[in-house]
Each structure stands twice: as structure tokens, then as C-alpha cells.
Amino acid sequence: MQIIKVHSAIRDYEVQFSDTFDFLEAFEEIPNRFYIIDSNVWGLYRDSLFSRLDPQLVMVLPIEEDRKNLYTVMEIYEVLMSRSAKRNMTMISIGGGIVQDITGFAASTLYRGINWIFVPTTLLAQADSCIGSKTSLNYKNYKNLVGTFFPPNQIFLCPRFTKTLKNEDYFSGLGEIIKLHLMGGEQLAHELMSSLPALVGRKDSAALLSAIEKSLMVKLSYMQDDEFDTGKRNLLNSGHCFGHAVESTSGFNIPHGQAVVIGMLFANIVAKNRGLMSSALFEQLYQYALQPALTAKPNRHQLDTDALFAAMKMDKKRTGDGLVLIMLIDGFKLIRTDDLSYDELTSTNQELQKLIGVA
Ligand SMILES: NC(=O)c1ccc[n+]([C@@H]2O[C@H](COP(=O)([O-])OP(=O)(O)OC[C@H]3O[C@@H](n4cnc5c(N)ncnc54)[C@H](O)[C@@H]3O)[C@@H](O)[C@H]2O)c1
Ligand SMILES: [Zn+2]
């Protein structure tokens, strides 16, 4: 199967695709290895994939967004040191984006960096977060405030893991897949629109594999020459400016990738009303790319304009007076503006609510 090579200033690494779980057996050859596994993944696969693992070499990590902090990282240091972790050890993390962020941070700081293999098990981690070098922790109420750049030495990606995902987690990953395809130009956008029914149906593994590969290639194209996120990589925040605000006003009840879908709808309305996106393209994207994948609709309370305005003002990347928004425009180009006003937010939010039928 395919291998994607990623160039990084820290170290080059590869994403190795696999349609079997055989790579797990090969891990047994790695000296001084230690596994950190998402507790839900552990529960699902303990008696099958993980039945041969030595319990002394495993730490099972309970997964909750509010455990993505320095305390949990310290729990990892504690367990590792109690098992005599050495500088030449290899940490093998198996799980979604939360495991990636926590264990990546631990791997980047322990002995100033140890070997680290990541096995992404959610759709979001496979199609999006596994590449990009970022590790992020929450601090109090500040999401992803603390972090490092530290890519894994290797990523092993088996889409079969996604079969056991709950629908809400699957559709969260699908939101990021849609975002990346729309950022990949007209042809990829059309490919997405034709494969979306299969992706929504969750039964076509070939369509899923292809969508994951293409998503990573698009992400890679935006990261190239901007690994440390000072320019073009920022466009990957498409759908996230308004999306992050919805995540926060919903108390994180709207899954991340679903909030991104809502964020893309919002940005498309602004682009259409500013004359930057034709009504025809707007309608096509709504009908064939965004609406079919929107499974978590926010309620009126979660779309309160004042709360959204306050949340958008917190954007880490904001520099001007207005709010930041990344928009897809005609010709499948992306632009970033920082002049979204309160009034435009209000009217766009009203139009969004009418469009998706908010109760
Ligand atoms: N570092 C980055 O570049 C980056 C990028 C995007 C997102 N993130 C972070 O990733 C996190 C979200 O990641 P996520 O969406 O993967 O969520 P997650 O890690 O919370 O996983 C979602 C749920 O799926 C469960 N799960 C994992 N694999 C499973 C499987 N194979 N079968 C059944 N259940 C499974 C988990 O236990 C969890 O309950 C957020 O904290 C976000 O900030 C990081
Ligand atoms: Zn995202």
C-alpha cells in the first residue's frame, strides 16, 4: 500500500498505509518499547489485536478533552519512570487526536525527545491531525494553548480502525476530509462530491481509503514551506474561525469536525454575499458537499450571536480590529480576511440558521 513521505525541519517521517493490522506484530521487534493506548480502543481490541501485549509495557489512557493537559502528561512521566524508561525507548501511541496530542507532548519533552510511533485510530487523526508535527494541550479553559512541534518517527495508518468509531466521531473526521478536499482545488472538490454518498454510508472502504490519502496530500501541500504555521498553513483554518466559536458556545457538544462544516457554511454565506462566490457554487457546495455530512445541528442557544462574537474575538491569530475569516471563493481559491464586523456576523448567522433550519 501507499507510503506518504513528509519532510519536516525536525525529522522526515513516513505515513505507512496498511489494510491489515500486521504492523502491530512487527512492533514486537522494537527494543525498549512502551505502548500508550486510548482506553476505548483498548476496550474494543484488548482480546483481539492486543491480546499478546505484555501488560508491563502498556499504559491505558482514559480519553476526555478535559484530560488533555499537563497533569495527564505528568501521569505518563510517572508511569514511564516507574518502569525505568530510558532515553532510547520508543513510545507507541495508539488512539485518536487526544492521544496524539498528549503522548506527542510527553514524547517531545521526556529527555528532550524520545522515539515515537503513532497509530491513528479515529478518522480525524488519520485524515488530518496525524501529520503536521503539532502537539497541543489545554490549559484551564484555553484550548490548545500549550504545545510543541514534534512529529512521530513513523505513522502506521490502518483505515480498518474506523469501523468501530461511533457515528459522531466518524462524522467529525468526515468534516475535516470535506474541508481538505475543498481546499485541494476544483477537481478534488468534484471527486469529493461524487464520493460523499459512499463516505456517508460508511460501507465503502476503498472510497474511505482514497479520501484519507487525498486529504493528507492536500494538508501536506499547505504545510510545505510553512511547517511552523506563519503563513500559508493558516489557510488550513478554513471553517475553523466560526467553527471553533460554535464548538465553544456549544460547550464542546458539537464535535470538532461538525463545527468545521458549520464554519464552512458560514464562510460560504459571507463569500456569496460579498460577491466572491457565485450563488451556483454556493448552492452546489451546500447540496453535495456540506449538507449531507452535517449530522450535528446546533440549536438557537448554541448560535447566540453575542456569545459567538466573544468567542471569535479570542482567535489566537487575530491581529486587526475585525474578526478573522478564511473564505473559499470562485475558482476554488482561499482568502483570509480580518474585517468581519459584528453586523455582518449577525446577519450571516441569521441566514445560516434559516439555511440549516435551526429550532
Ligand atoms: N495536533 C494536531 O495537529 C491536531 C489537529 C486536529 C485536532 N487535534 C486534536 O484532536 C482532538 C480530537 O481528536 P479526535 O477527533 O481523534 O478525538 P478523540 O481522540 O477524542 O477520539 C474520539 C473518540 O473516539 C474514541 N476512539 C478512538 N479510536 C477509536 C476506534 N478505532 N473505535 C472506536 N472508538 C475510538 C476515543 O476514545 C474517543 O472517545 C482534539 O483534542 C483536537 O484539539 C489535534
Ligand atoms: Zn480541525
mmCIF file of C-alpha atoms and ligand atoms in Angstrom:
data_model
loop_
_atom_site.group_PDB
_atom_site.id
_atom_site.type_symbol
_atom_site.label_atom_id
_atom_site.label_comp_id
_atom_site.label_asym_id
_atom_site.label_seq_id
_atom_site.Cartn_x
_atom_site.Cartn_y
_atom_site.Cartn_z
ATOM 1 C CA MET A 1 0.000 0.000 0.000
ATOM 2 C CA GLN A 2 0.952 3.580 -0.296
ATOM 3 C CA ILE A 3 3.514 5.488 1.720
ATOM 4 C CA ILE A 4 3.404 9.259 2.140
ATOM 5 C CA LYS A 5 6.752 10.873 2.897
ATOM 6 C CA VAL A 6 6.644 14.024 4.983
ATOM 7 C CA HIS A 7 9.519 16.455 5.131
ATOM 8 C CA SER A 8 9.973 18.199 8.453
ATOM 9 C CA ALA A 9 12.637 20.532 9.850
ATOM 10 C CA ILE A 10 12.658 18.337 12.946
ATOM 11 C CA ARG A 11 12.934 14.994 11.137
ATOM 12 C CA ASP A 12 11.500 13.477 7.980
ATOM 13 C CA TYR A 13 8.924 10.777 8.569
ATOM 14 C CA GLU A 14 6.520 8.485 6.727
ATOM 15 C CA VAL A 15 2.892 7.566 6.866
ATOM 16 C CA GLN A 16 2.643 3.875 6.017
ATOM 17 C CA PHE A 17 -0.813 2.765 4.962
ATOM 18 C CA SER A 18 -1.849 -0.774 5.775
ATOM 19 C CA ASP A 19 -5.038 -2.716 5.144
ATOM 20 C CA THR A 20 -4.149 -5.243 7.846
ATOM 21 C CA PHE A 21 -3.050 -4.900 11.457
ATOM 22 C CA ASP A 22 0.176 -6.869 10.801
ATOM 23 C CA PHE A 23 2.379 -3.893 11.665
ATOM 24 C CA LEU A 24 1.389 -4.405 15.306
ATOM 25 C CA GLU A 25 3.295 -7.711 15.269
ATOM 26 C CA ALA A 26 6.349 -6.036 13.798
ATOM 27 C CA PHE A 27 6.371 -3.650 16.792
ATOM 28 C CA GLU A 28 7.336 -6.628 18.960
ATOM 29 C CA GLU A 29 10.830 -6.419 17.469
ATOM 30 C CA ILE A 30 11.352 -2.862 18.765
ATOM 31 C CA PRO A 31 13.582 -2.823 21.864
ATOM 32 C CA ASN A 32 12.554 -0.655 24.860
ATOM 33 C CA ARG A 33 9.060 -0.074 23.546
ATOM 34 C CA PHE A 34 6.148 1.182 25.592
ATOM 35 C CA TYR A 35 2.541 1.398 24.430
ATOM 36 C CA ILE A 36 0.082 4.135 25.379
ATOM 37 C CA ILE A 37 -3.391 3.191 24.220
ATOM 38 C CA ASP A 38 -6.730 5.054 24.183
ATOM 39 C CA SER A 39 -8.933 3.347 26.787
ATOM 40 C CA ASN A 40 -11.851 2.940 24.372
ATOM 41 C CA VAL A 41 -9.591 1.408 21.724
ATOM 42 C CA TRP A 42 -8.134 -0.852 24.410
ATOM 43 C CA GLY A 43 -11.645 -1.945 25.439
ATOM 44 C CA LEU A 44 -12.611 -2.761 21.868
ATOM 45 C CA TYR A 45 -9.444 -4.562 20.770
ATOM 46 C CA ARG A 46 -7.922 -5.913 24.011
ATOM 47 C CA ASP A 47 -8.849 -9.528 23.357
ATOM 48 C CA SER A 48 -8.011 -9.484 19.670
ATOM 49 C CA LEU A 49 -5.263 -7.154 18.443
ATOM 50 C CA PHE A 50 -3.693 -6.543 21.835
ATOM 51 C CA SER A 51 -4.074 -9.991 23.428
ATOM 52 C CA ARG A 52 -0.331 -10.693 23.221
ATOM 53 C CA LEU A 53 0.883 -7.415 24.684
ATOM 54 C CA ASP A 54 2.833 -7.632 27.926
ATOM 55 C CA PRO A 55 0.764 -5.616 30.463
ATOM 56 C CA GLN A 56 4.048 -4.246 31.870
ATOM 57 C CA LEU A 57 4.576 -2.457 28.566
ATOM 58 C CA VAL A 58 1.125 -0.873 28.335
ATOM 59 C CA MET A 59 -0.485 2.238 29.772
ATOM 60 C CA VAL A 60 -4.203 2.638 29.064
ATOM 61 C CA LEU A 61 -5.201 6.292 28.844
ATOM 62 C CA PRO A 62 -8.775 7.391 29.654
ATOM 63 C CA ILE A 63 -9.833 9.799 26.921
ATOM 64 C CA GLU A 64 -11.560 13.082 27.632
ATOM 65 C CA GLU A 65 -10.885 16.507 26.213
ATOM 66 C CA ASP A 66 -10.537 17.906 29.742
ATOM 67 C CA ARG A 67 -7.733 15.431 30.452
ATOM 68 C CA LYS A 68 -5.685 16.854 27.570
ATOM 69 C CA ASN A 69 -3.462 18.770 29.955
ATOM 70 C CA LEU A 70 -0.129 18.812 31.767
ATOM 71 C CA TYR A 71 -1.472 16.673 34.637
ATOM 72 C CA THR A 72 -2.083 13.756 32.293
ATOM 73 C CA VAL A 73 1.358 14.250 30.766
ATOM 74 C CA MET A 74 2.793 14.025 34.286
ATOM 75 C CA GLU A 75 0.897 10.746 34.815
ATOM 76 C CA ILE A 76 2.720 9.450 31.753
ATOM 77 C CA TYR A 77 6.139 10.592 33.034
ATOM 78 C CA GLU A 78 5.313 8.889 36.334
ATOM 79 C CA VAL A 79 4.401 5.542 34.779
ATOM 80 C CA LEU A 80 7.336 5.618 32.389
ATOM 81 C CA MET A 81 9.868 6.425 35.103
ATOM 82 C CA SER A 82 8.425 3.744 37.382
ATOM 83 C CA ARG A 83 9.080 1.271 34.558
ATOM 84 C CA SER A 84 12.641 2.552 34.118
ATOM 85 C CA ALA A 85 12.124 4.395 30.872
ATOM 86 C CA LYS A 86 15.390 5.054 29.054
ATOM 87 C CA ARG A 87 16.348 7.791 26.658
ATOM 88 C CA ASN A 88 16.491 5.225 23.832
ATOM 89 C CA MET A 89 12.939 3.991 24.409
ATOM 90 C CA THR A 90 10.199 4.098 21.746
ATOM 91 C CA MET A 91 6.741 5.275 22.704
ATOM 92 C CA ILE A 92 3.994 3.684 20.616
ATOM 93 C CA SER A 93 0.731 5.655 20.862
ATOM 94 C CA ILE A 94 -2.499 4.162 19.616
ATOM 95 C CA GLY A 95 -5.632 6.320 19.512
ATOM 96 C CA GLY A 96 -7.198 9.492 18.153
ATOM 97 C CA GLY A 97 -6.243 13.158 18.245
ATOM 98 C CA ILE A 98 -6.377 13.357 22.025
ATOM 99 C CA VAL A 99 -3.895 10.501 22.452
ATOM 100 C CA GLN A 100 -1.759 12.072 19.736
ATOM 101 C CA ASP A 101 -1.638 15.441 21.475
ATOM 102 C CA ILE A 102 -0.979 14.089 24.985
ATOM 103 C CA THR A 103 1.557 11.427 24.070
ATOM 104 C CA GLY A 104 3.218 13.606 21.430
ATOM 105 C CA PHE A 105 3.789 16.281 24.047
ATOM 106 C CA ALA A 106 5.119 13.694 26.507
ATOM 107 C CA ALA A 107 7.416 12.211 23.828
ATOM 108 C CA SER A 108 8.718 15.645 22.847
ATOM 109 C CA THR A 109 9.582 16.662 26.402
ATOM 110 C CA LEU A 110 10.804 13.473 28.074
ATOM 111 C CA TYR A 111 14.614 13.521 27.851
ATOM 112 C CA ARG A 112 14.031 16.424 25.382
ATOM 113 C CA GLY A 113 12.597 13.985 22.874
ATOM 114 C CA ILE A 114 12.287 10.219 22.598
ATOM 115 C CA ASN A 115 11.359 7.965 19.671
ATOM 116 C CA TRP A 116 7.653 7.992 18.981
ATOM 117 C CA ILE A 117 5.405 5.909 16.724
ATOM 118 C CA PHE A 118 1.790 6.963 16.224
ATOM 119 C CA VAL A 119 -1.078 4.690 15.153
ATOM 120 C CA PRO A 120 -4.104 6.941 14.490
ATOM 121 C CA THR A 121 -7.408 5.175 15.132
ATOM 122 C CA THR A 122 -10.002 7.903 14.507
ATOM 123 C CA LEU A 123 -10.925 9.278 11.114
ATOM 124 C CA LEU A 124 -9.900 12.766 12.201
ATOM 125 C CA ALA A 125 -6.460 11.596 13.286
ATOM 126 C CA GLN A 126 -5.983 9.507 10.128
ATOM 127 C CA ALA A 127 -7.149 12.049 7.562
ATOM 128 C CA ASP A 128 -5.901 15.199 9.223
ATOM 129 C CA SER A 129 -4.113 15.518 12.555
ATOM 130 C CA CYS A 130 -1.534 12.688 12.272
ATOM 131 C CA ILE A 131 0.698 14.806 10.043
ATOM 132 C CA GLY A 132 1.694 18.338 10.838
ATOM 133 C CA SER A 133 4.080 17.984 13.811
ATOM 134 C CA LYS A 134 1.856 19.805 16.300
ATOM 135 C CA THR A 135 1.227 18.622 19.847
ATOM 136 C CA SER A 136 -1.239 20.675 21.873
ATOM 137 C CA LEU A 137 -2.505 20.694 25.423
ATOM 138 C CA ASN A 138 -5.327 22.672 27.007
ATOM 139 C CA TYR A 139 -4.544 24.967 29.931
ATOM 140 C CA LYS A 140 -7.563 25.693 32.145
ATOM 141 C CA ASN A 141 -10.193 26.928 29.673
ATOM 142 C CA TYR A 142 -7.686 27.796 26.982
ATOM 143 C CA LYS A 143 -7.824 25.151 24.306
ATOM 144 C CA ASN A 144 -4.560 24.026 22.702
ATOM 145 C CA LEU A 145 -2.674 26.847 24.437
ATOM 146 C CA VAL A 146 0.458 24.868 25.260
ATOM 147 C CA GLY A 147 2.332 22.749 22.765
ATOM 148 C CA THR A 148 5.368 21.770 20.794
ATOM 149 C CA PHE A 149 6.310 20.829 17.241
ATOM 150 C CA PHE A 150 7.319 17.174 17.350
ATOM 151 C CA PRO A 151 6.347 14.740 14.601
ATOM 152 C CA PRO A 152 6.320 10.994 15.244
ATOM 153 C CA ASN A 153 9.226 8.993 13.760
ATOM 154 C CA GLN A 154 6.651 6.925 11.919
ATOM 155 C CA ILE A 155 2.883 6.720 11.462
ATOM 156 C CA PHE A 156 1.079 3.455 10.703
ATOM 157 C CA LEU A 157 -2.359 4.092 9.278
ATOM 158 C CA CYS A 158 -4.960 1.327 9.032
ATOM 159 C CA PRO A 159 -8.414 2.611 7.990
ATOM 160 C CA ARG A 160 -9.996 -0.573 9.404
ATOM 161 C CA PHE A 161 -9.800 1.015 12.841
ATOM 162 C CA THR A 162 -12.505 3.475 11.827
ATOM 163 C CA LYS A 163 -15.114 0.695 11.542
ATOM 164 C CA THR A 164 -15.665 0.733 15.299
ATOM 165 C CA LEU A 165 -16.000 4.526 15.594
ATOM 166 C CA LYS A 166 -19.257 5.939 16.901
ATOM 167 C CA ASN A 167 -21.151 7.899 14.262
ATOM 168 C CA GLU A 168 -20.441 11.220 15.975
ATOM 169 C CA ASP A 169 -16.686 10.576 15.828
ATOM 170 C CA TYR A 170 -16.835 9.302 12.258
ATOM 171 C CA PHE A 171 -18.744 12.368 11.049
ATOM 172 C CA SER A 172 -16.380 14.633 12.924
ATOM 173 C CA GLY A 173 -13.494 13.218 10.865
ATOM 174 C CA LEU A 174 -15.569 13.463 7.711
ATOM 175 C CA GLY A 175 -15.930 17.222 8.255
ATOM 176 C CA GLU A 176 -12.148 17.649 8.068
ATOM 177 C CA ILE A 177 -11.992 15.407 4.975
ATOM 178 C CA ILE A 178 -14.522 17.663 3.265
ATOM 179 C CA LYS A 179 -12.608 20.782 4.265
ATOM 180 C CA LEU A 180 -9.328 19.409 2.891
ATOM 181 C CA HIS A 181 -10.895 18.285 -0.397
ATOM 182 C CA LEU A 182 -12.488 21.696 -0.937
ATOM 183 C CA MET A 183 -9.074 23.242 -0.295
ATOM 184 C CA GLY A 184 -7.491 20.965 -2.886
ATOM 185 C CA GLY A 185 -8.975 22.672 -5.953
ATOM 186 C CA GLU A 186 -11.900 22.143 -8.282
ATOM 187 C CA GLN A 187 -11.126 18.581 -9.338
ATOM 188 C CA LEU A 188 -10.730 17.264 -5.801
ATOM 189 C CA ALA A 189 -13.880 19.106 -4.775
ATOM 190 C CA HIS A 190 -15.796 17.326 -7.513
ATOM 191 C CA GLU A 191 -14.290 13.974 -6.580
ATOM 192 C CA LEU A 192 -15.445 14.584 -3.036
ATOM 193 C CA MET A 193 -18.973 15.459 -4.108
ATOM 194 C CA SER A 194 -19.276 12.248 -6.094
ATOM 195 C CA SER A 195 -17.863 10.033 -3.343
ATOM 196 C CA LEU A 196 -19.698 11.714 -0.450
ATOM 197 C CA PRO A 197 -22.748 9.401 -0.531
ATOM 198 C CA ALA A 198 -20.382 6.403 -0.188
ATOM 199 C CA LEU A 199 -18.468 8.092 2.637
ATOM 200 C CA VAL A 200 -21.684 8.974 4.449
ATOM 201 C CA GLY A 201 -22.860 5.355 4.042
ATOM 202 C CA ARG A 202 -19.725 4.086 5.886
ATOM 203 C CA LYS A 203 -19.559 0.855 3.884
ATOM 204 C CA ASP A 204 -17.155 1.598 1.041
ATOM 205 C CA SER A 205 -13.631 1.034 2.347
ATOM 206 C CA ALA A 206 -11.985 1.855 -0.994
ATOM 207 C CA ALA A 207 -13.699 5.262 -1.093
ATOM 208 C CA LEU A 208 -12.637 5.917 2.503
ATOM 209 C CA LEU A 209 -9.012 4.954 1.896
ATOM 210 C CA SER A 210 -8.836 7.193 -1.136
ATOM 211 C CA ALA A 211 -10.428 10.108 0.751
ATOM 212 C CA ILE A 212 -7.913 9.744 3.608
ATOM 213 C CA GLU A 213 -4.953 9.671 1.202
ATOM 214 C CA LYS A 214 -6.142 12.708 -0.717
ATOM 215 C CA SER A 215 -6.857 14.649 2.495
ATOM 216 C CA LEU A 216 -3.318 14.069 3.759
ATOM 217 C CA MET A 217 -1.845 15.093 0.403
ATOM 218 C CA VAL A 218 -3.782 18.374 0.483
ATOM 219 C CA LYS A 219 -2.739 19.064 4.069
ATOM 220 C CA LEU A 220 0.851 18.343 3.098
ATOM 221 C CA SER A 221 0.665 20.816 0.226
ATOM 222 C CA TYR A 222 -0.360 23.592 2.642
ATOM 223 C CA MET A 223 2.269 22.637 5.217
ATOM 224 C CA GLN A 224 5.131 22.604 2.753
ATOM 225 C CA ASP A 225 7.428 25.546 3.373
ATOM 226 C CA ASP A 226 5.318 26.601 6.364
ATOM 227 C CA GLU A 227 5.702 23.837 8.926
ATOM 228 C CA PHE A 228 5.710 26.304 11.796
ATOM 229 C CA ASP A 229 2.463 27.963 10.765
ATOM 230 C CA THR A 230 3.445 31.510 9.979
ATOM 231 C CA GLY A 231 1.743 31.927 6.593
ATOM 232 C CA LYS A 232 0.006 29.669 4.099
ATOM 233 C CA ARG A 233 -0.571 26.866 6.610
ATOM 234 C CA ASN A 234 -3.009 29.218 8.354
ATOM 235 C CA LEU A 235 -5.463 28.654 5.495
ATOM 236 C CA LEU A 236 -5.959 25.148 6.930
ATOM 237 C CA ASN A 237 -8.060 27.035 9.465
ATOM 238 C CA SER A 238 -10.762 27.251 6.812
ATOM 239 C CA GLY A 239 -14.072 26.505 8.561
ATOM 240 C CA HIS A 240 -12.357 26.835 11.932
ATOM 241 C CA CYS A 241 -12.760 30.585 12.616
ATOM 242 C CA PHE A 242 -16.530 30.343 13.099
ATOM 243 C CA GLY A 243 -16.273 26.578 13.801
ATOM 244 C CA HIS A 244 -14.142 26.976 16.926
ATOM 245 C CA ALA A 245 -16.632 29.556 18.196
ATOM 246 C CA VAL A 246 -19.542 27.112 17.717
ATOM 247 C CA GLU A 247 -17.564 24.382 19.459
ATOM 248 C CA SER A 248 -17.061 26.662 22.410
ATOM 249 C CA THR A 249 -20.625 28.079 22.614
ATOM 250 C CA SER A 250 -21.948 24.511 22.459
ATOM 251 C CA GLY A 251 -19.751 23.536 25.420
ATOM 252 C CA PHE A 252 -17.996 21.128 23.003
ATOM 253 C CA ASN A 253 -21.239 19.241 22.390
ATOM 254 C CA ILE A 254 -20.899 19.828 18.654
ATOM 255 C CA PRO A 255 -17.989 17.578 17.563
ATOM 256 C CA HIS A 256 -14.990 19.434 16.161
ATOM 257 C CA GLY A 257 -15.295 18.366 12.509
ATOM 258 C CA GLN A 258 -19.027 19.056 12.526
ATOM 259 C CA ALA A 259 -18.353 22.555 13.828
ATOM 260 C CA VAL A 260 -15.939 22.901 10.897
ATOM 261 C CA VAL A 261 -18.735 22.007 8.447
ATOM 262 C CA ILE A 262 -20.917 24.710 10.045
ATOM 263 C CA GLY A 263 -17.942 27.089 9.871
ATOM 264 C CA MET A 264 -17.536 26.414 6.146
ATOM 265 C CA LEU A 265 -21.239 27.079 5.571
ATOM 266 C CA PHE A 266 -20.905 30.355 7.453
ATOM 267 C CA ALA A 267 -17.837 31.407 5.435
ATOM 268 C CA ASN A 268 -19.576 30.471 2.168
ATOM 269 C CA ILE A 269 -22.551 32.699 3.057
ATOM 270 C CA VAL A 270 -20.192 35.626 3.680
ATOM 271 C CA ALA A 271 -18.339 34.943 0.407
ATOM 272 C CA LYS A 272 -21.626 34.744 -1.518
ATOM 273 C CA ASN A 273 -22.982 37.964 -0.015
ATOM 274 C CA ARG A 274 -19.716 39.793 -0.705
ATOM 275 C CA GLY A 275 -19.956 38.721 -4.344
ATOM 276 C CA LEU A 276 -16.894 36.473 -4.068
ATOM 277 C CA MET A 277 -18.720 33.158 -4.538
ATOM 278 C CA SER A 278 -21.407 32.661 -7.168
ATOM 279 C CA SER A 279 -24.857 31.553 -5.995
ATOM 280 C CA ALA A 280 -24.495 28.495 -8.214
ATOM 281 C CA LEU A 281 -21.282 27.362 -6.499
ATOM 282 C CA PHE A 282 -22.749 28.161 -3.095
ATOM 283 C CA GLU A 283 -25.794 26.005 -3.809
ATOM 284 C CA GLN A 284 -23.718 23.154 -5.254
ATOM 285 C CA LEU A 285 -21.395 23.052 -2.238
ATOM 286 C CA TYR A 286 -24.323 23.223 0.156
ATOM 287 C CA GLN A 287 -26.245 20.407 -1.502
ATOM 288 C CA TYR A 288 -23.470 17.993 -2.391
ATOM 289 C CA ALA A 289 -20.533 18.699 -0.064
ATOM 290 C CA LEU A 290 -21.751 20.171 3.216
ATOM 291 C CA GLN A 291 -25.409 19.470 3.968
ATOM 292 C CA PRO A 292 -25.163 15.641 3.518
ATOM 293 C CA ALA A 293 -22.345 15.489 6.095
ATOM 294 C CA LEU A 294 -23.960 17.745 8.693
ATOM 295 C CA THR A 295 -25.286 15.387 11.348
ATOM 296 C CA ALA A 296 -24.887 17.560 14.451
ATOM 297 C CA LYS A 297 -27.059 20.633 14.123
ATOM 298 C CA PRO A 298 -26.591 23.363 16.738
ATOM 299 C CA ASN A 299 -29.648 24.852 18.446
ATOM 300 C CA ARG A 300 -30.562 28.551 18.647
ATOM 301 C CA HIS A 301 -28.889 28.929 22.032
ATOM 302 C CA GLN A 302 -25.622 27.481 20.700
ATOM 303 C CA LEU A 303 -25.725 30.012 17.856
ATOM 304 C CA ASP A 304 -26.197 33.077 20.041
ATOM 305 C CA THR A 305 -24.537 35.941 18.145
ATOM 306 C CA ASP A 306 -23.055 37.704 21.162
ATOM 307 C CA ALA A 307 -21.515 34.507 22.514
ATOM 308 C CA LEU A 308 -20.120 33.669 19.063
ATOM 309 C CA PHE A 309 -18.725 37.199 18.704
ATOM 310 C CA ALA A 310 -16.984 36.914 22.067
ATOM 311 C CA ALA A 311 -15.551 33.514 21.125
ATOM 312 C CA MET A 312 -14.331 34.688 17.713
ATOM 313 C CA LYS A 313 -12.586 37.648 19.322
ATOM 314 C CA MET A 314 -10.420 35.131 21.193
ATOM 315 C CA ASP A 315 -8.906 33.808 17.923
ATOM 316 C CA LYS A 316 -5.168 33.319 18.552
ATOM 317 C CA LYS A 317 -4.335 34.554 15.048
ATOM 318 C CA ARG A 318 -6.377 37.788 15.245
ATOM 319 C CA THR A 319 -4.375 40.970 14.731
ATOM 320 C CA GLY A 320 -6.769 43.638 13.346
ATOM 321 C CA ASP A 321 -9.999 45.169 14.702
ATOM 322 C CA GLY A 322 -12.428 42.915 12.858
ATOM 323 C CA LEU A 323 -12.849 39.159 13.085
ATOM 324 C CA VAL A 324 -10.773 36.744 11.048
ATOM 325 C CA LEU A 325 -12.411 34.587 8.409
ATOM 326 C CA ILE A 326 -10.986 32.267 5.783
ATOM 327 C CA MET A 327 -13.194 32.025 2.725
ATOM 328 C CA LEU A 328 -13.351 29.779 -0.271
ATOM 329 C CA ILE A 329 -14.138 31.902 -3.318
ATOM 330 C CA ASP A 330 -14.867 31.341 -7.003
ATOM 331 C CA GLY A 331 -12.126 29.377 -8.727
ATOM 332 C CA PHE A 332 -11.648 27.322 -5.538
ATOM 333 C CA LYS A 333 -9.177 29.815 -4.124
ATOM 334 C CA LEU A 334 -8.888 30.585 -0.434
ATOM 335 C CA ILE A 335 -8.550 34.033 1.015
ATOM 336 C CA ARG A 336 -8.168 35.306 4.551
ATOM 337 C CA THR A 337 -9.870 38.462 5.721
ATOM 338 C CA ASP A 338 -9.751 40.162 9.091
ATOM 339 C CA ASP A 339 -12.553 42.634 8.596
ATOM 340 C CA LEU A 340 -15.650 40.647 9.543
ATOM 341 C CA SER A 341 -17.805 43.010 11.624
ATOM 342 C CA TYR A 342 -20.357 42.341 14.349
ATOM 343 C CA ASP A 343 -23.169 43.377 11.983
ATOM 344 C CA GLU A 344 -22.015 41.021 9.237
ATOM 345 C CA LEU A 345 -21.665 38.233 11.796
ATOM 346 C CA THR A 346 -25.244 38.898 12.954
ATOM 347 C CA SER A 347 -26.830 38.873 9.505
ATOM 348 C CA THR A 348 -24.777 35.889 8.314
ATOM 349 C CA ASN A 349 -25.665 33.956 11.442
ATOM 350 C CA GLN A 350 -29.376 34.628 10.791
ATOM 351 C CA GLU A 351 -29.040 33.386 7.220
ATOM 352 C CA LEU A 352 -27.147 30.311 8.419
ATOM 353 C CA GLN A 353 -29.881 29.452 10.914
ATOM 354 C CA LYS A 354 -32.542 29.727 8.218
ATOM 355 C CA LEU A 355 -30.453 27.589 5.843
ATOM 356 C CA ILE A 356 -29.918 24.674 8.207
ATOM 357 C CA GLY A 357 -33.296 25.001 9.920
ATOM 358 C CA VAL A 358 -32.251 25.777 13.478
ATOM 359 C CA ALA A 359 -35.025 25.237 16.013
HETATM 360 N N1 LIG B 1 -2.185 18.013 16.925
HETATM 361 C C1 LIG B 1 -2.903 18.375 15.899
HETATM 362 O O1 LIG B 1 -2.395 18.772 14.848
HETATM 363 C C2 LIG B 1 -4.397 18.306 15.973
HETATM 364 C C3 LIG B 1 -5.162 18.582 14.846
HETATM 365 C C4 LIG B 1 -6.539 18.463 14.934
HETATM 366 C C5 LIG B 1 -7.128 18.089 16.127
HETATM 367 N N2 LIG B 1 -6.350 17.850 17.224
HETATM 368 C C6 LIG B 1 -6.961 17.462 18.496
HETATM 369 O O2 LIG B 1 -7.510 16.166 18.354
HETATM 370 C C7 LIG B 1 -8.572 16.000 19.285
HETATM 371 C C8 LIG B 1 -9.745 15.371 18.598
HETATM 372 O O3 LIG B 1 -9.321 14.164 18.038
HETATM 373 P P1 LIG B 1 -10.322 13.003 17.625
HETATM 374 O O4 LIG B 1 -11.464 13.570 16.872
HETATM 375 O O5 LIG B 1 -9.492 11.932 17.038
HETATM 376 O O6 LIG B 1 -10.956 12.642 19.005
HETATM 377 P P2 LIG B 1 -10.582 11.679 20.233
HETATM 378 O O7 LIG B 1 -9.156 11.379 20.320
HETATM 379 O O8 LIG B 1 -11.280 12.308 21.392
HETATM 380 O O9 LIG B 1 -11.391 10.374 19.849
HETATM 381 C C9 LIG B 1 -12.800 10.424 19.737
HETATM 382 C C10 LIG B 1 -13.435 9.240 20.455
HETATM 383 O O10 LIG B 1 -13.200 8.057 19.693
HETATM 384 C C11 LIG B 1 -12.681 7.028 20.526
HETATM 385 N N3 LIG B 1 -11.908 6.143 19.641
HETATM 386 C C12 LIG B 1 -10.659 6.313 19.149
HETATM 387 N N4 LIG B 1 -10.382 5.361 18.240
HETATM 388 C C13 LIG B 1 -11.466 4.556 18.155
HETATM 389 C C14 LIG B 1 -11.792 3.426 17.366
HETATM 390 N N5 LIG B 1 -10.947 2.925 16.460
HETATM 391 N N6 LIG B 1 -13.011 2.851 17.535
HETATM 392 C C15 LIG B 1 -13.887 3.365 18.439
HETATM 393 N N7 LIG B 1 -13.649 4.457 19.183
HETATM 394 C C16 LIG B 1 -12.448 5.048 19.037
HETATM 395 C C17 LIG B 1 -11.923 7.777 21.577
HETATM 396 O O11 LIG B 1 -11.743 7.020 22.738
HETATM 397 C C18 LIG B 1 -12.850 8.975 21.830
HETATM 398 O O12 LIG B 1 -13.897 8.605 22.684
HETATM 399 C C19 LIG B 1 -8.860 17.378 19.853
HETATM 400 O O13 LIG B 1 -8.325 17.465 21.145
HETATM 401 C C20 LIG B 1 -8.117 18.318 18.907
HETATM 402 O O14 LIG B 1 -7.700 19.505 19.554
HETATM 403 C C21 LIG B 1 -5.005 17.940 17.158
HETATM 404 ZN ZN ZN B 2 -9.758 20.889 12.766
#
